Coordinates of C-alpha atoms in Angstrom, one line a residue:
X1 CA 54.3 11.5 67.8
X2 CA 54.8 11.3 64.0
X3 CA 55.5 13.6 61.1
X4 CA 56.0 12.8 57.4
X5 CA 57.9 15.6 55.7
X6 CA 59.1 16.3 52.2
X7 CA 61.6 19.1 51.5
X8 CA 62.4 20.5 48.0
X9 CA 65.8 21.3 46.6
X10 CA 66.0 24.6 48.5
X11 CA 64.9 23.1 51.8
X12 CA 61.4 24.5 51.7
X13 CA 58.7 22.2 53.1
X14 CA 56.8 20.8 50.2
X15 CA 54.6 18.4 52.0
X16 CA 53.8 17.7 55.6
X17 CA 51.6 15.3 57.6
X18 CA 51.9 15.5 61.4
X19 CA 50.0 15.1 64.6
X20 CA 49.4 17.4 67.5
X21 CA 52.1 15.8 69.6
X22 CA 54.7 16.6 66.9
X23 CA 53.6 20.3 66.9
X24 CA 53.8 20.4 70.7
X25 CA 57.3 19.1 70.4
X26 CA 58.3 21.7 67.8
X27 CA 56.9 24.5 70.0
X28 CA 59.2 23.4 72.8
X29 CA 62.1 24.2 70.6
X30 CA 60.9 27.5 69.3
X31 CA 61.3 30.8 71.1
X32 CA 57.9 32.4 70.6
X33 CA 55.2 34.3 72.4
X34 CA 52.2 32.5 73.7
X35 CA 49.9 33.9 70.9
X36 CA 52.2 32.7 68.1
X37 CA 51.9 29.4 66.3
X38 CA 54.4 27.3 64.4
X39 CA 51.9 25.3 62.4
X40 CA 53.0 26.9 59.1
X41 CA 55.6 25.3 56.9
X42 CA 58.0 28.2 57.2
X43 CA 58.6 27.8 60.9
X44 CA 59.0 24.0 60.6
X45 CA 61.5 24.5 57.8
X46 CA 63.5 26.9 60.0
X47 CA 63.6 24.4 62.9
X48 CA 64.6 21.5 60.8
X49 CA 66.9 23.3 58.4
X50 CA 70.2 22.4 60.1
X51 CA 69.4 18.7 59.9
X52 CA 68.3 19.0 56.2
X53 CA 71.4 21.0 55.4
X54 CA 73.6 18.5 57.1
X55 CA 72.0 15.7 55.1
X56 CA 72.6 17.5 51.9
X57 CA 76.2 18.3 52.7
X58 CA 76.8 14.6 53.5
X59 CA 75.2 13.7 50.2
X60 CA 76.9 16.3 48.1
X61 CA 80.4 16.3 49.5
X62 CA 80.9 12.8 50.8
X63 CA 78.2 10.7 49.0
X64 CA 77.3 9.3 52.4
X65 CA 73.9 10.4 53.5
X66 CA 72.2 9.7 56.8
X67 CA 69.7 6.9 56.8
X68 CA 68.4 7.5 60.3
X69 CA 69.1 9.3 63.6
X70 CA 68.2 8.0 67.1
X71 CA 67.6 10.5 69.9
X72 CA 68.0 9.9 73.6
X73 CA 64.3 10.1 74.2
X74 CA 63.7 7.3 71.7
X75 CA 62.6 9.7 68.9
X76 CA 63.9 8.5 65.5
X77 CA 64.5 10.5 62.3
X78 CA 64.5 8.5 59.1
X79 CA 65.7 9.9 55.8
X80 CA 65.4 9.2 52.1
X81 CA 66.2 11.2 49.0
X82 CA 65.0 11.2 45.5
X83 CA 65.7 13.7 42.7
X84 CA 67.2 16.3 45.1
X85 CA 64.2 16.1 47.4
X86 CA 64.6 14.9 51.0
X87 CA 61.9 12.6 52.6
X88 CA 61.8 12.4 56.3
X89 CA 59.8 10.7 59.1
X90 CA 60.1 11.9 62.7
X91 CA 58.5 9.4 65.1
X92 CA 58.8 7.2 68.1
X93 CA 58.3 4.1 66.0
X94 CA 60.8 1.3 65.3
X95 CA 63.4 2.5 62.8
X96 CA 62.7 -0.4 60.5
X97 CA 59.0 0.3 60.5
X98 CA 59.7 4.0 59.7
X99 CA 62.0 3.0 56.9
X100 CA 59.2 0.9 55.3
X101 CA 56.7 3.7 55.8
X102 CA 59.0 6.3 54.2
X103 CA 59.6 4.0 51.3
X104 CA 55.9 3.6 50.9
X105 CA 55.5 7.4 51.0
X106 CA 58.2 7.9 48.3
X107 CA 56.6 5.2 46.1
X108 CA 53.2 6.9 46.4
X109 CA 54.7 10.2 45.5
X110 CA 56.2 8.6 42.4
X111 CA 52.9 7.0 41.7
X112 CA 50.8 10.2 41.6
X113 CA 53.4 12.8 40.7
X114 CA 55.8 10.9 38.5
X115 CA 59.1 12.7 38.3
X116 CA 57.5 16.1 38.8
X117 CA 57.5 16.2 42.6
X118 CA 56.7 19.9 42.6
X119 CA 53.1 18.9 41.8
X120 CA 52.8 18.6 45.6
X121 CA 52.7 22.4 45.7
X122 CA 49.1 21.8 44.7
X123 CA 46.6 21.4 47.6
X124 CA 44.8 18.7 45.5
X125 CA 47.9 16.6 45.2
X126 CA 48.7 17.1 48.9
X127 CA 45.2 15.9 49.8
X128 CA 45.6 13.0 47.4
X129 CA 48.9 11.9 49.0
X130 CA 47.4 12.2 52.5
X131 CA 44.4 10.0 51.8
X132 CA 46.7 7.4 50.2
X133 CA 49.0 7.4 53.2
X134 CA 45.9 7.0 55.4
X135 CA 44.7 4.1 53.3
X136 CA 48.0 2.2 52.9
X137 CA 47.5 0.0 56.0
X138 CA 43.7 -0.5 55.7
X139 CA 42.3 -3.7 54.3
X140 CA 43.6 -7.1 55.2
X141 CA 46.5 -9.4 54.5
X142 CA 44.7 -12.0 52.4
X143 CA 46.8 -12.4 49.2
X144 CA 43.9 -12.2 46.7
X145 CA 40.2 -12.3 46.3
X146 CA 40.3 -15.4 44.1
X147 CA 41.5 -17.4 47.1
X148 CA 38.4 -16.2 49.0
X149 CA 35.7 -16.3 46.5
X150 CA 37.1 -18.3 43.6
X151 CA 35.0 -21.4 44.3
X152 CA 31.8 -19.4 43.7
X153 CA 32.3 -18.8 40.0
X154 CA 32.3 -15.1 40.6
X155 CA 35.8 -14.7 39.3
X156 CA 35.0 -16.3 36.0
X157 CA 31.8 -14.3 35.7
X158 CA 33.7 -11.1 36.5
X159 CA 36.4 -11.8 33.9
X160 CA 33.8 -12.5 31.2
X161 CA 32.0 -9.4 32.2
X162 CA 35.1 -7.3 31.8
X163 CA 35.9 -8.9 28.4
X164 CA 32.3 -8.1 27.3
X165 CA 32.3 -4.4 28.2
X166 CA 35.8 -3.9 26.8
X167 CA 34.2 -3.8 23.4
X168 CA 32.1 -0.8 24.4
X169 CA 34.8 1.3 26.0
X170 CA 36.3 3.9 23.7
X171 CA 39.9 4.6 24.7
X172 CA 40.6 7.1 21.9
X173 CA 43.9 6.5 20.2
X174 CA 45.3 4.5 23.1
X175 CA 45.1 0.8 22.4
X176 CA 46.6 -0.7 25.5
X177 CA 44.6 -0.9 28.7
X178 CA 43.7 -3.0 31.8
X179 CA 40.2 -3.4 33.2
X180 CA 39.8 -4.6 36.8
X181 CA 37.2 -5.4 39.4
X182 CA 38.2 -4.8 43.0
X183 CA 36.2 -6.3 45.9
X184 CA 37.2 -4.4 49.0
X185 CA 40.9 -4.1 48.7
X186 CA 41.4 -7.3 46.6
X187 CA 41.4 -7.6 42.9
X188 CA 38.8 -10.1 41.7
X189 CA 39.4 -10.0 37.9
X190 CA 41.8 -8.5 35.5
X191 CA 41.4 -8.2 31.7
X192 CA 44.2 -6.7 29.6
X193 CA 44.1 -5.7 26.0
X194 CA 46.3 -7.5 23.6
X195 CA 49.9 -6.2 23.6
X196 CA 49.6 -4.5 27.0
X197 CA 52.6 -4.6 29.4
X198 CA 51.9 -6.8 32.4
X199 CA 51.2 -5.0 35.7
X200 CA 53.7 -5.7 38.4
X201 CA 52.8 -6.8 41.9
X202 CA 53.6 -3.3 43.3
X203 CA 51.2 -1.9 40.7
X204 CA 48.3 -3.9 42.2
X205 CA 49.2 -2.7 45.7
X206 CA 49.1 0.9 44.5
X207 CA 45.8 0.4 42.7
X208 CA 44.4 -1.4 45.8
X209 CA 45.4 1.7 47.9
X210 CA 43.6 4.0 45.4
X211 CA 40.5 1.8 45.7
X212 CA 40.6 1.7 49.5
X213 CA 40.8 5.5 49.6
X214 CA 37.8 5.8 47.2
X215 CA 35.7 3.2 49.0
X216 CA 36.3 4.9 52.4
X217 CA 35.3 8.3 51.0
X218 CA 32.2 6.9 49.2
X219 CA 31.2 4.9 52.3
X220 CA 31.4 8.0 54.5
X221 CA 29.4 9.9 51.9
X222 CA 26.8 7.2 51.6
X223 CA 26.1 7.4 55.4
X224 CA 25.4 11.1 54.9
X225 CA 23.0 10.4 52.0
X226 CA 25.4 11.0 49.1
X227 CA 24.9 9.8 45.6
X228 CA 26.8 6.8 44.0
X229 CA 30.0 7.7 42.2
X230 CA 30.2 11.1 43.6
X231 CA 33.3 13.0 42.7
X232 CA 36.4 12.1 44.7
X233 CA 38.0 15.5 45.7
X234 CA 41.5 14.5 44.8
X235 CA 40.6 13.3 41.2
X236 CA 39.0 15.0 38.2
X237 CA 35.3 15.4 37.5
X238 CA 35.2 11.8 36.0
X239 CA 37.1 10.4 39.0
X240 CA 40.2 10.0 36.8
X241 CA 43.8 11.1 36.9
X242 CA 47.2 10.5 35.4
X243 CA 49.2 8.0 37.6
X244 CA 52.5 6.3 37.1
X245 CA 52.9 2.5 37.1
X246 CA 56.1 0.5 37.6
X247 CA 58.5 0.1 34.7
X248 CA 62.2 -0.2 33.8
X249 CA 65.0 -2.1 35.6
X250 CA 64.4 -0.1 38.8
X251 CA 60.8 -1.1 38.9
X252 CA 59.8 2.4 40.2
X253 CA 56.6 4.1 39.0
X254 CA 57.5 6.1 35.8
X255 CA 55.1 4.9 33.1
X256 CA 52.1 7.3 32.8
X257 CA 48.6 5.8 32.7
X258 CA 45.2 7.2 32.9
X259 CA 43.3 5.9 36.0
X260 CA 39.5 5.8 36.1
X261 CA 37.5 4.6 39.1
X262 CA 33.8 3.7 39.1
X263 CA 31.7 2.3 41.9
X264 CA 29.7 -0.7 40.8
X265 CA 28.2 -1.3 44.3
X266 CA 29.4 -0.5 47.8
X267 CA 32.9 -1.9 48.2
X268 CA 33.0 -3.1 44.6
X269 CA 35.0 -1.0 42.1
X270 CA 35.5 -1.1 38.4
X271 CA 39.0 0.3 37.5
X272 CA 40.2 1.2 34.0
X273 CA 43.9 1.8 33.5
X274 CA 44.8 3.2 30.1
X275 CA 48.5 3.2 29.0
X276 CA 49.4 6.6 27.7
X277 CA 52.2 5.1 25.5
X278 CA 54.9 7.1 27.3
X279 CA 56.6 4.2 29.1
X280 CA 60.0 4.4 27.2
X281 CA 60.1 8.2 27.6
X282 CA 59.4 7.9 31.3
X283 CA 62.1 5.2 31.9
X284 CA 64.7 7.1 29.9
X285 CA 63.9 10.5 31.5
X286 CA 64.0 9.1 35.0
X287 CA 67.4 7.5 34.3
X288 CA 68.7 10.7 32.8
X289 CA 67.6 12.8 35.7
X290 CA 69.2 10.5 38.2
X291 CA 72.5 10.4 36.4
X292 CA 72.5 14.2 36.0
X293 CA 71.9 14.6 39.7
X294 CA 74.8 12.4 40.5
X295 CA 77.0 14.3 38.0
X296 CA 76.2 17.6 39.7
X297 CA 77.3 16.0 43.0
X298 CA 80.6 15.0 41.3
X299 CA 81.1 18.6 40.1
X300 CA 80.4 19.9 43.6
X301 CA 82.9 17.4 45.1
X302 CA 85.5 18.2 42.3
X303 CA 85.9 14.5 41.8
X304 CA 87.2 14.9 38.3
X305 CA 88.3 11.3 37.9
X306 CA 84.6 10.2 37.8
X307 CA 83.6 13.0 35.4
X308 CA 84.3 11.3 32.0
X309 CA 82.5 8.1 32.8
X310 CA 79.5 10.1 34.2
X311 CA 79.3 12.2 31.0
X312 CA 79.4 9.1 28.9
X313 CA 76.6 7.5 30.9
X314 CA 74.5 10.6 30.8
X315 CA 74.9 11.0 27.0
X316 CA 73.8 7.3 26.6
X317 CA 70.8 7.9 28.7
X318 CA 69.9 11.1 26.9
X319 CA 70.1 9.3 23.6
X320 CA 67.6 6.8 24.9
X321 CA 65.4 9.7 25.9
X322 CA 65.6 11.4 22.5
X323 CA 65.0 8.1 20.7
X324 CA 61.9 7.5 22.8
X325 CA 60.7 11.1 22.2
X326 CA 61.1 10.7 18.4
X327 CA 59.3 7.3 18.6
X328 CA 56.4 9.1 20.3
X329 CA 56.5 11.9 17.6
X330 CA 57.3 14.5 20.3
X331 CA 58.6 17.9 19.5
X332 CA 61.7 17.6 17.4
X333 CA 62.9 21.0 18.9
X334 CA 63.0 19.4 22.3
X335 CA 65.2 16.5 21.1
X336 CA 67.6 19.0 19.5
X337 CA 67.6 21.0 22.7
X338 CA 68.6 18.0 24.8
X339 CA 71.4 17.1 22.3
X340 CA 72.7 20.7 22.3
X341 CA 72.7 20.9 26.1
X342 CA 74.6 17.7 26.3
X343 CA 77.3 19.1 23.9
X344 CA 77.5 22.3 26.0
X345 CA 77.9 20.3 29.2
X346 CA 80.6 18.0 27.8
X347 CA 82.5 21.0 26.3
X348 CA 82.3 23.0 29.6
X349 CA 83.6 20.0 31.5
X350 CA 86.5 19.2 29.2
X351 CA 87.7 22.5 27.9
X352 CA 87.9 26.1 29.0
X353 CA 84.7 27.9 28.0
X354 CA 82.8 31.0 29.3
X355 CA 80.2 28.7 30.7
X356 CA 81.0 26.8 33.8
X357 CA 80.0 23.1 34.2
X358 CA 77.6 24.0 36.9
X359 CA 75.8 26.5 34.6
X360 CA 75.5 24.0 31.7
X361 CA 74.3 21.2 34.2
X362 CA 71.6 23.6 35.3
X363 CA 70.6 24.2 31.7
X364 CA 70.5 20.5 31.1
X365 CA 68.2 20.1 34.2
X366 CA 65.9 22.7 32.7
X367 CA 65.7 20.9 29.4
X368 CA 64.9 17.6 31.2
X369 CA 62.1 19.4 33.0
X370 CA 60.5 20.0 29.7
X371 CA 60.6 16.3 29.0
X372 CA 59.0 15.6 32.4
X373 CA 56.2 18.0 31.5
X374 CA 55.3 15.6 28.6
X375 CA 54.8 12.8 31.1
X376 CA 51.6 14.4 32.4
X377 CA 49.4 14.4 29.3
X378 CA 45.7 15.3 29.3
X379 CA 43.4 12.7 30.7
X380 CA 41.5 10.9 27.9
X381 CA 37.7 11.0 28.3
X382 CA 36.2 7.6 29.0
X383 CA 32.4 7.1 28.7
X384 CA 31.5 4.5 31.3
X385 CA 27.7 5.0 31.7
X386 CA 26.6 2.1 29.4
X387 CA 29.5 -0.2 30.3
X388 CA 28.7 0.3 34.0
X389 CA 25.0 -0.7 33.4
X390 CA 26.1 -3.8 31.4
X391 CA 28.6 -4.7 34.1
X392 CA 25.9 -4.5 36.8
X393 CA 23.6 -6.6 34.7
X394 CA 26.2 -9.3 34.1
X395 CA 27.3 -9.4 37.7
X396 CA 23.8 -9.1 39.2
X397 CA 23.7 -12.8 40.5
X398 CA 26.9 -12.2 42.4
X399 CA 26.7 -8.5 43.6
X400 CA 25.1 -9.3 47.0
X401 CA 27.6 -12.2 47.6
X402 CA 30.6 -10.0 46.7
X403 CA 29.4 -7.2 49.0
X404 CA 29.2 -9.7 51.9
X405 CA 32.7 -10.9 51.1
X406 CA 34.0 -7.3 50.8
X407 CA 32.7 -6.5 54.3
X408 CA 33.9 -9.8 55.7
X409 CA 37.5 -9.5 54.5
X410 CA 37.9 -5.7 54.7
X411 CA 39.1 -4.1 57.9
X412 CA 37.1 -1.0 58.7
X413 CA 39.6 0.2 61.3
X414 CA 41.4 3.4 60.6
X415 CA 45.1 3.8 60.5
X416 CA 46.0 5.5 63.8
X417 CA 48.0 8.3 62.2

């Protein structure tokens, strides 16, 4: 039995992934006629609402949230929280394993949604998250493709090929990008443009998961007679999307990039990752949102001793946000709005005004949402037809060899959930 659930700020079920055993278990708790069903999110939300509400009360009033619950029948409930959304896994697995899986889920949400978790209201994003969760444990545990096929010279050939086609790729006004070749779930070669920020190890794991999901879909489609590079249902027409890569002190995904996936041959993928030049805005906005959420909890707890320091910290984070926005030539009105909302918030917290601190904090949250909207820019068009032809030509002596290695070192077994 297993269910992965994400609840929004008003306890509505935003995302769900469960099996039949979980549904049967829920039905046993629900007073219903035999013809009724509880597979819709509304009924599940009702059943789990007391637990979610208790979790929020513990967080808001005592700053001491649950991390897990263990039931008598060995069922475990594991919790996590991010930006006022509650993440939960209900399963019969080991609690430590569930914690790791829930952390993976949260990271994948940050990766595809950034700070706008409400994108999961879209069925496309729900499907995208589901295929990534299904793909996260596929593949193997070999640390890298170079350790497997480095002696063949394929790695050097692949790197030179990426360097050659980089001259043909037109990335519009974005000068920083990474070009990669994945064999199975392993990165074979990485070429980065000058001045690009280094990718972190978690970034490569996230990209590997994206590649596994694409390969599995294309492999299934190929068996049905599909065409190469068919559109992936969870991506755009050009098999591209805005994703977030790791950045900042927290190392969480908050730097928007444009991801483009192209199949060179079965189990061999070309990946282009274009930096959208919003890294500093993403880092600052995420910090501001987190501090504001903590400040709202302080207001709810009436812990006035912590209020001055929280206001100072929030103001400093907002200054970083407005500075980053100005650097990116963003709307000056938005910068002025953030500054104005900060003044209103501080004034309402320190003097008697018609506006309550809760009201001004909500207004600040709305202003930050406008910043978060900027972190999902339009996907730049990337013409890959000619570069793909050149890549195939340059790698022709190694394609068959790489395909054999991809099959040899790639687990075709499916994740059981």
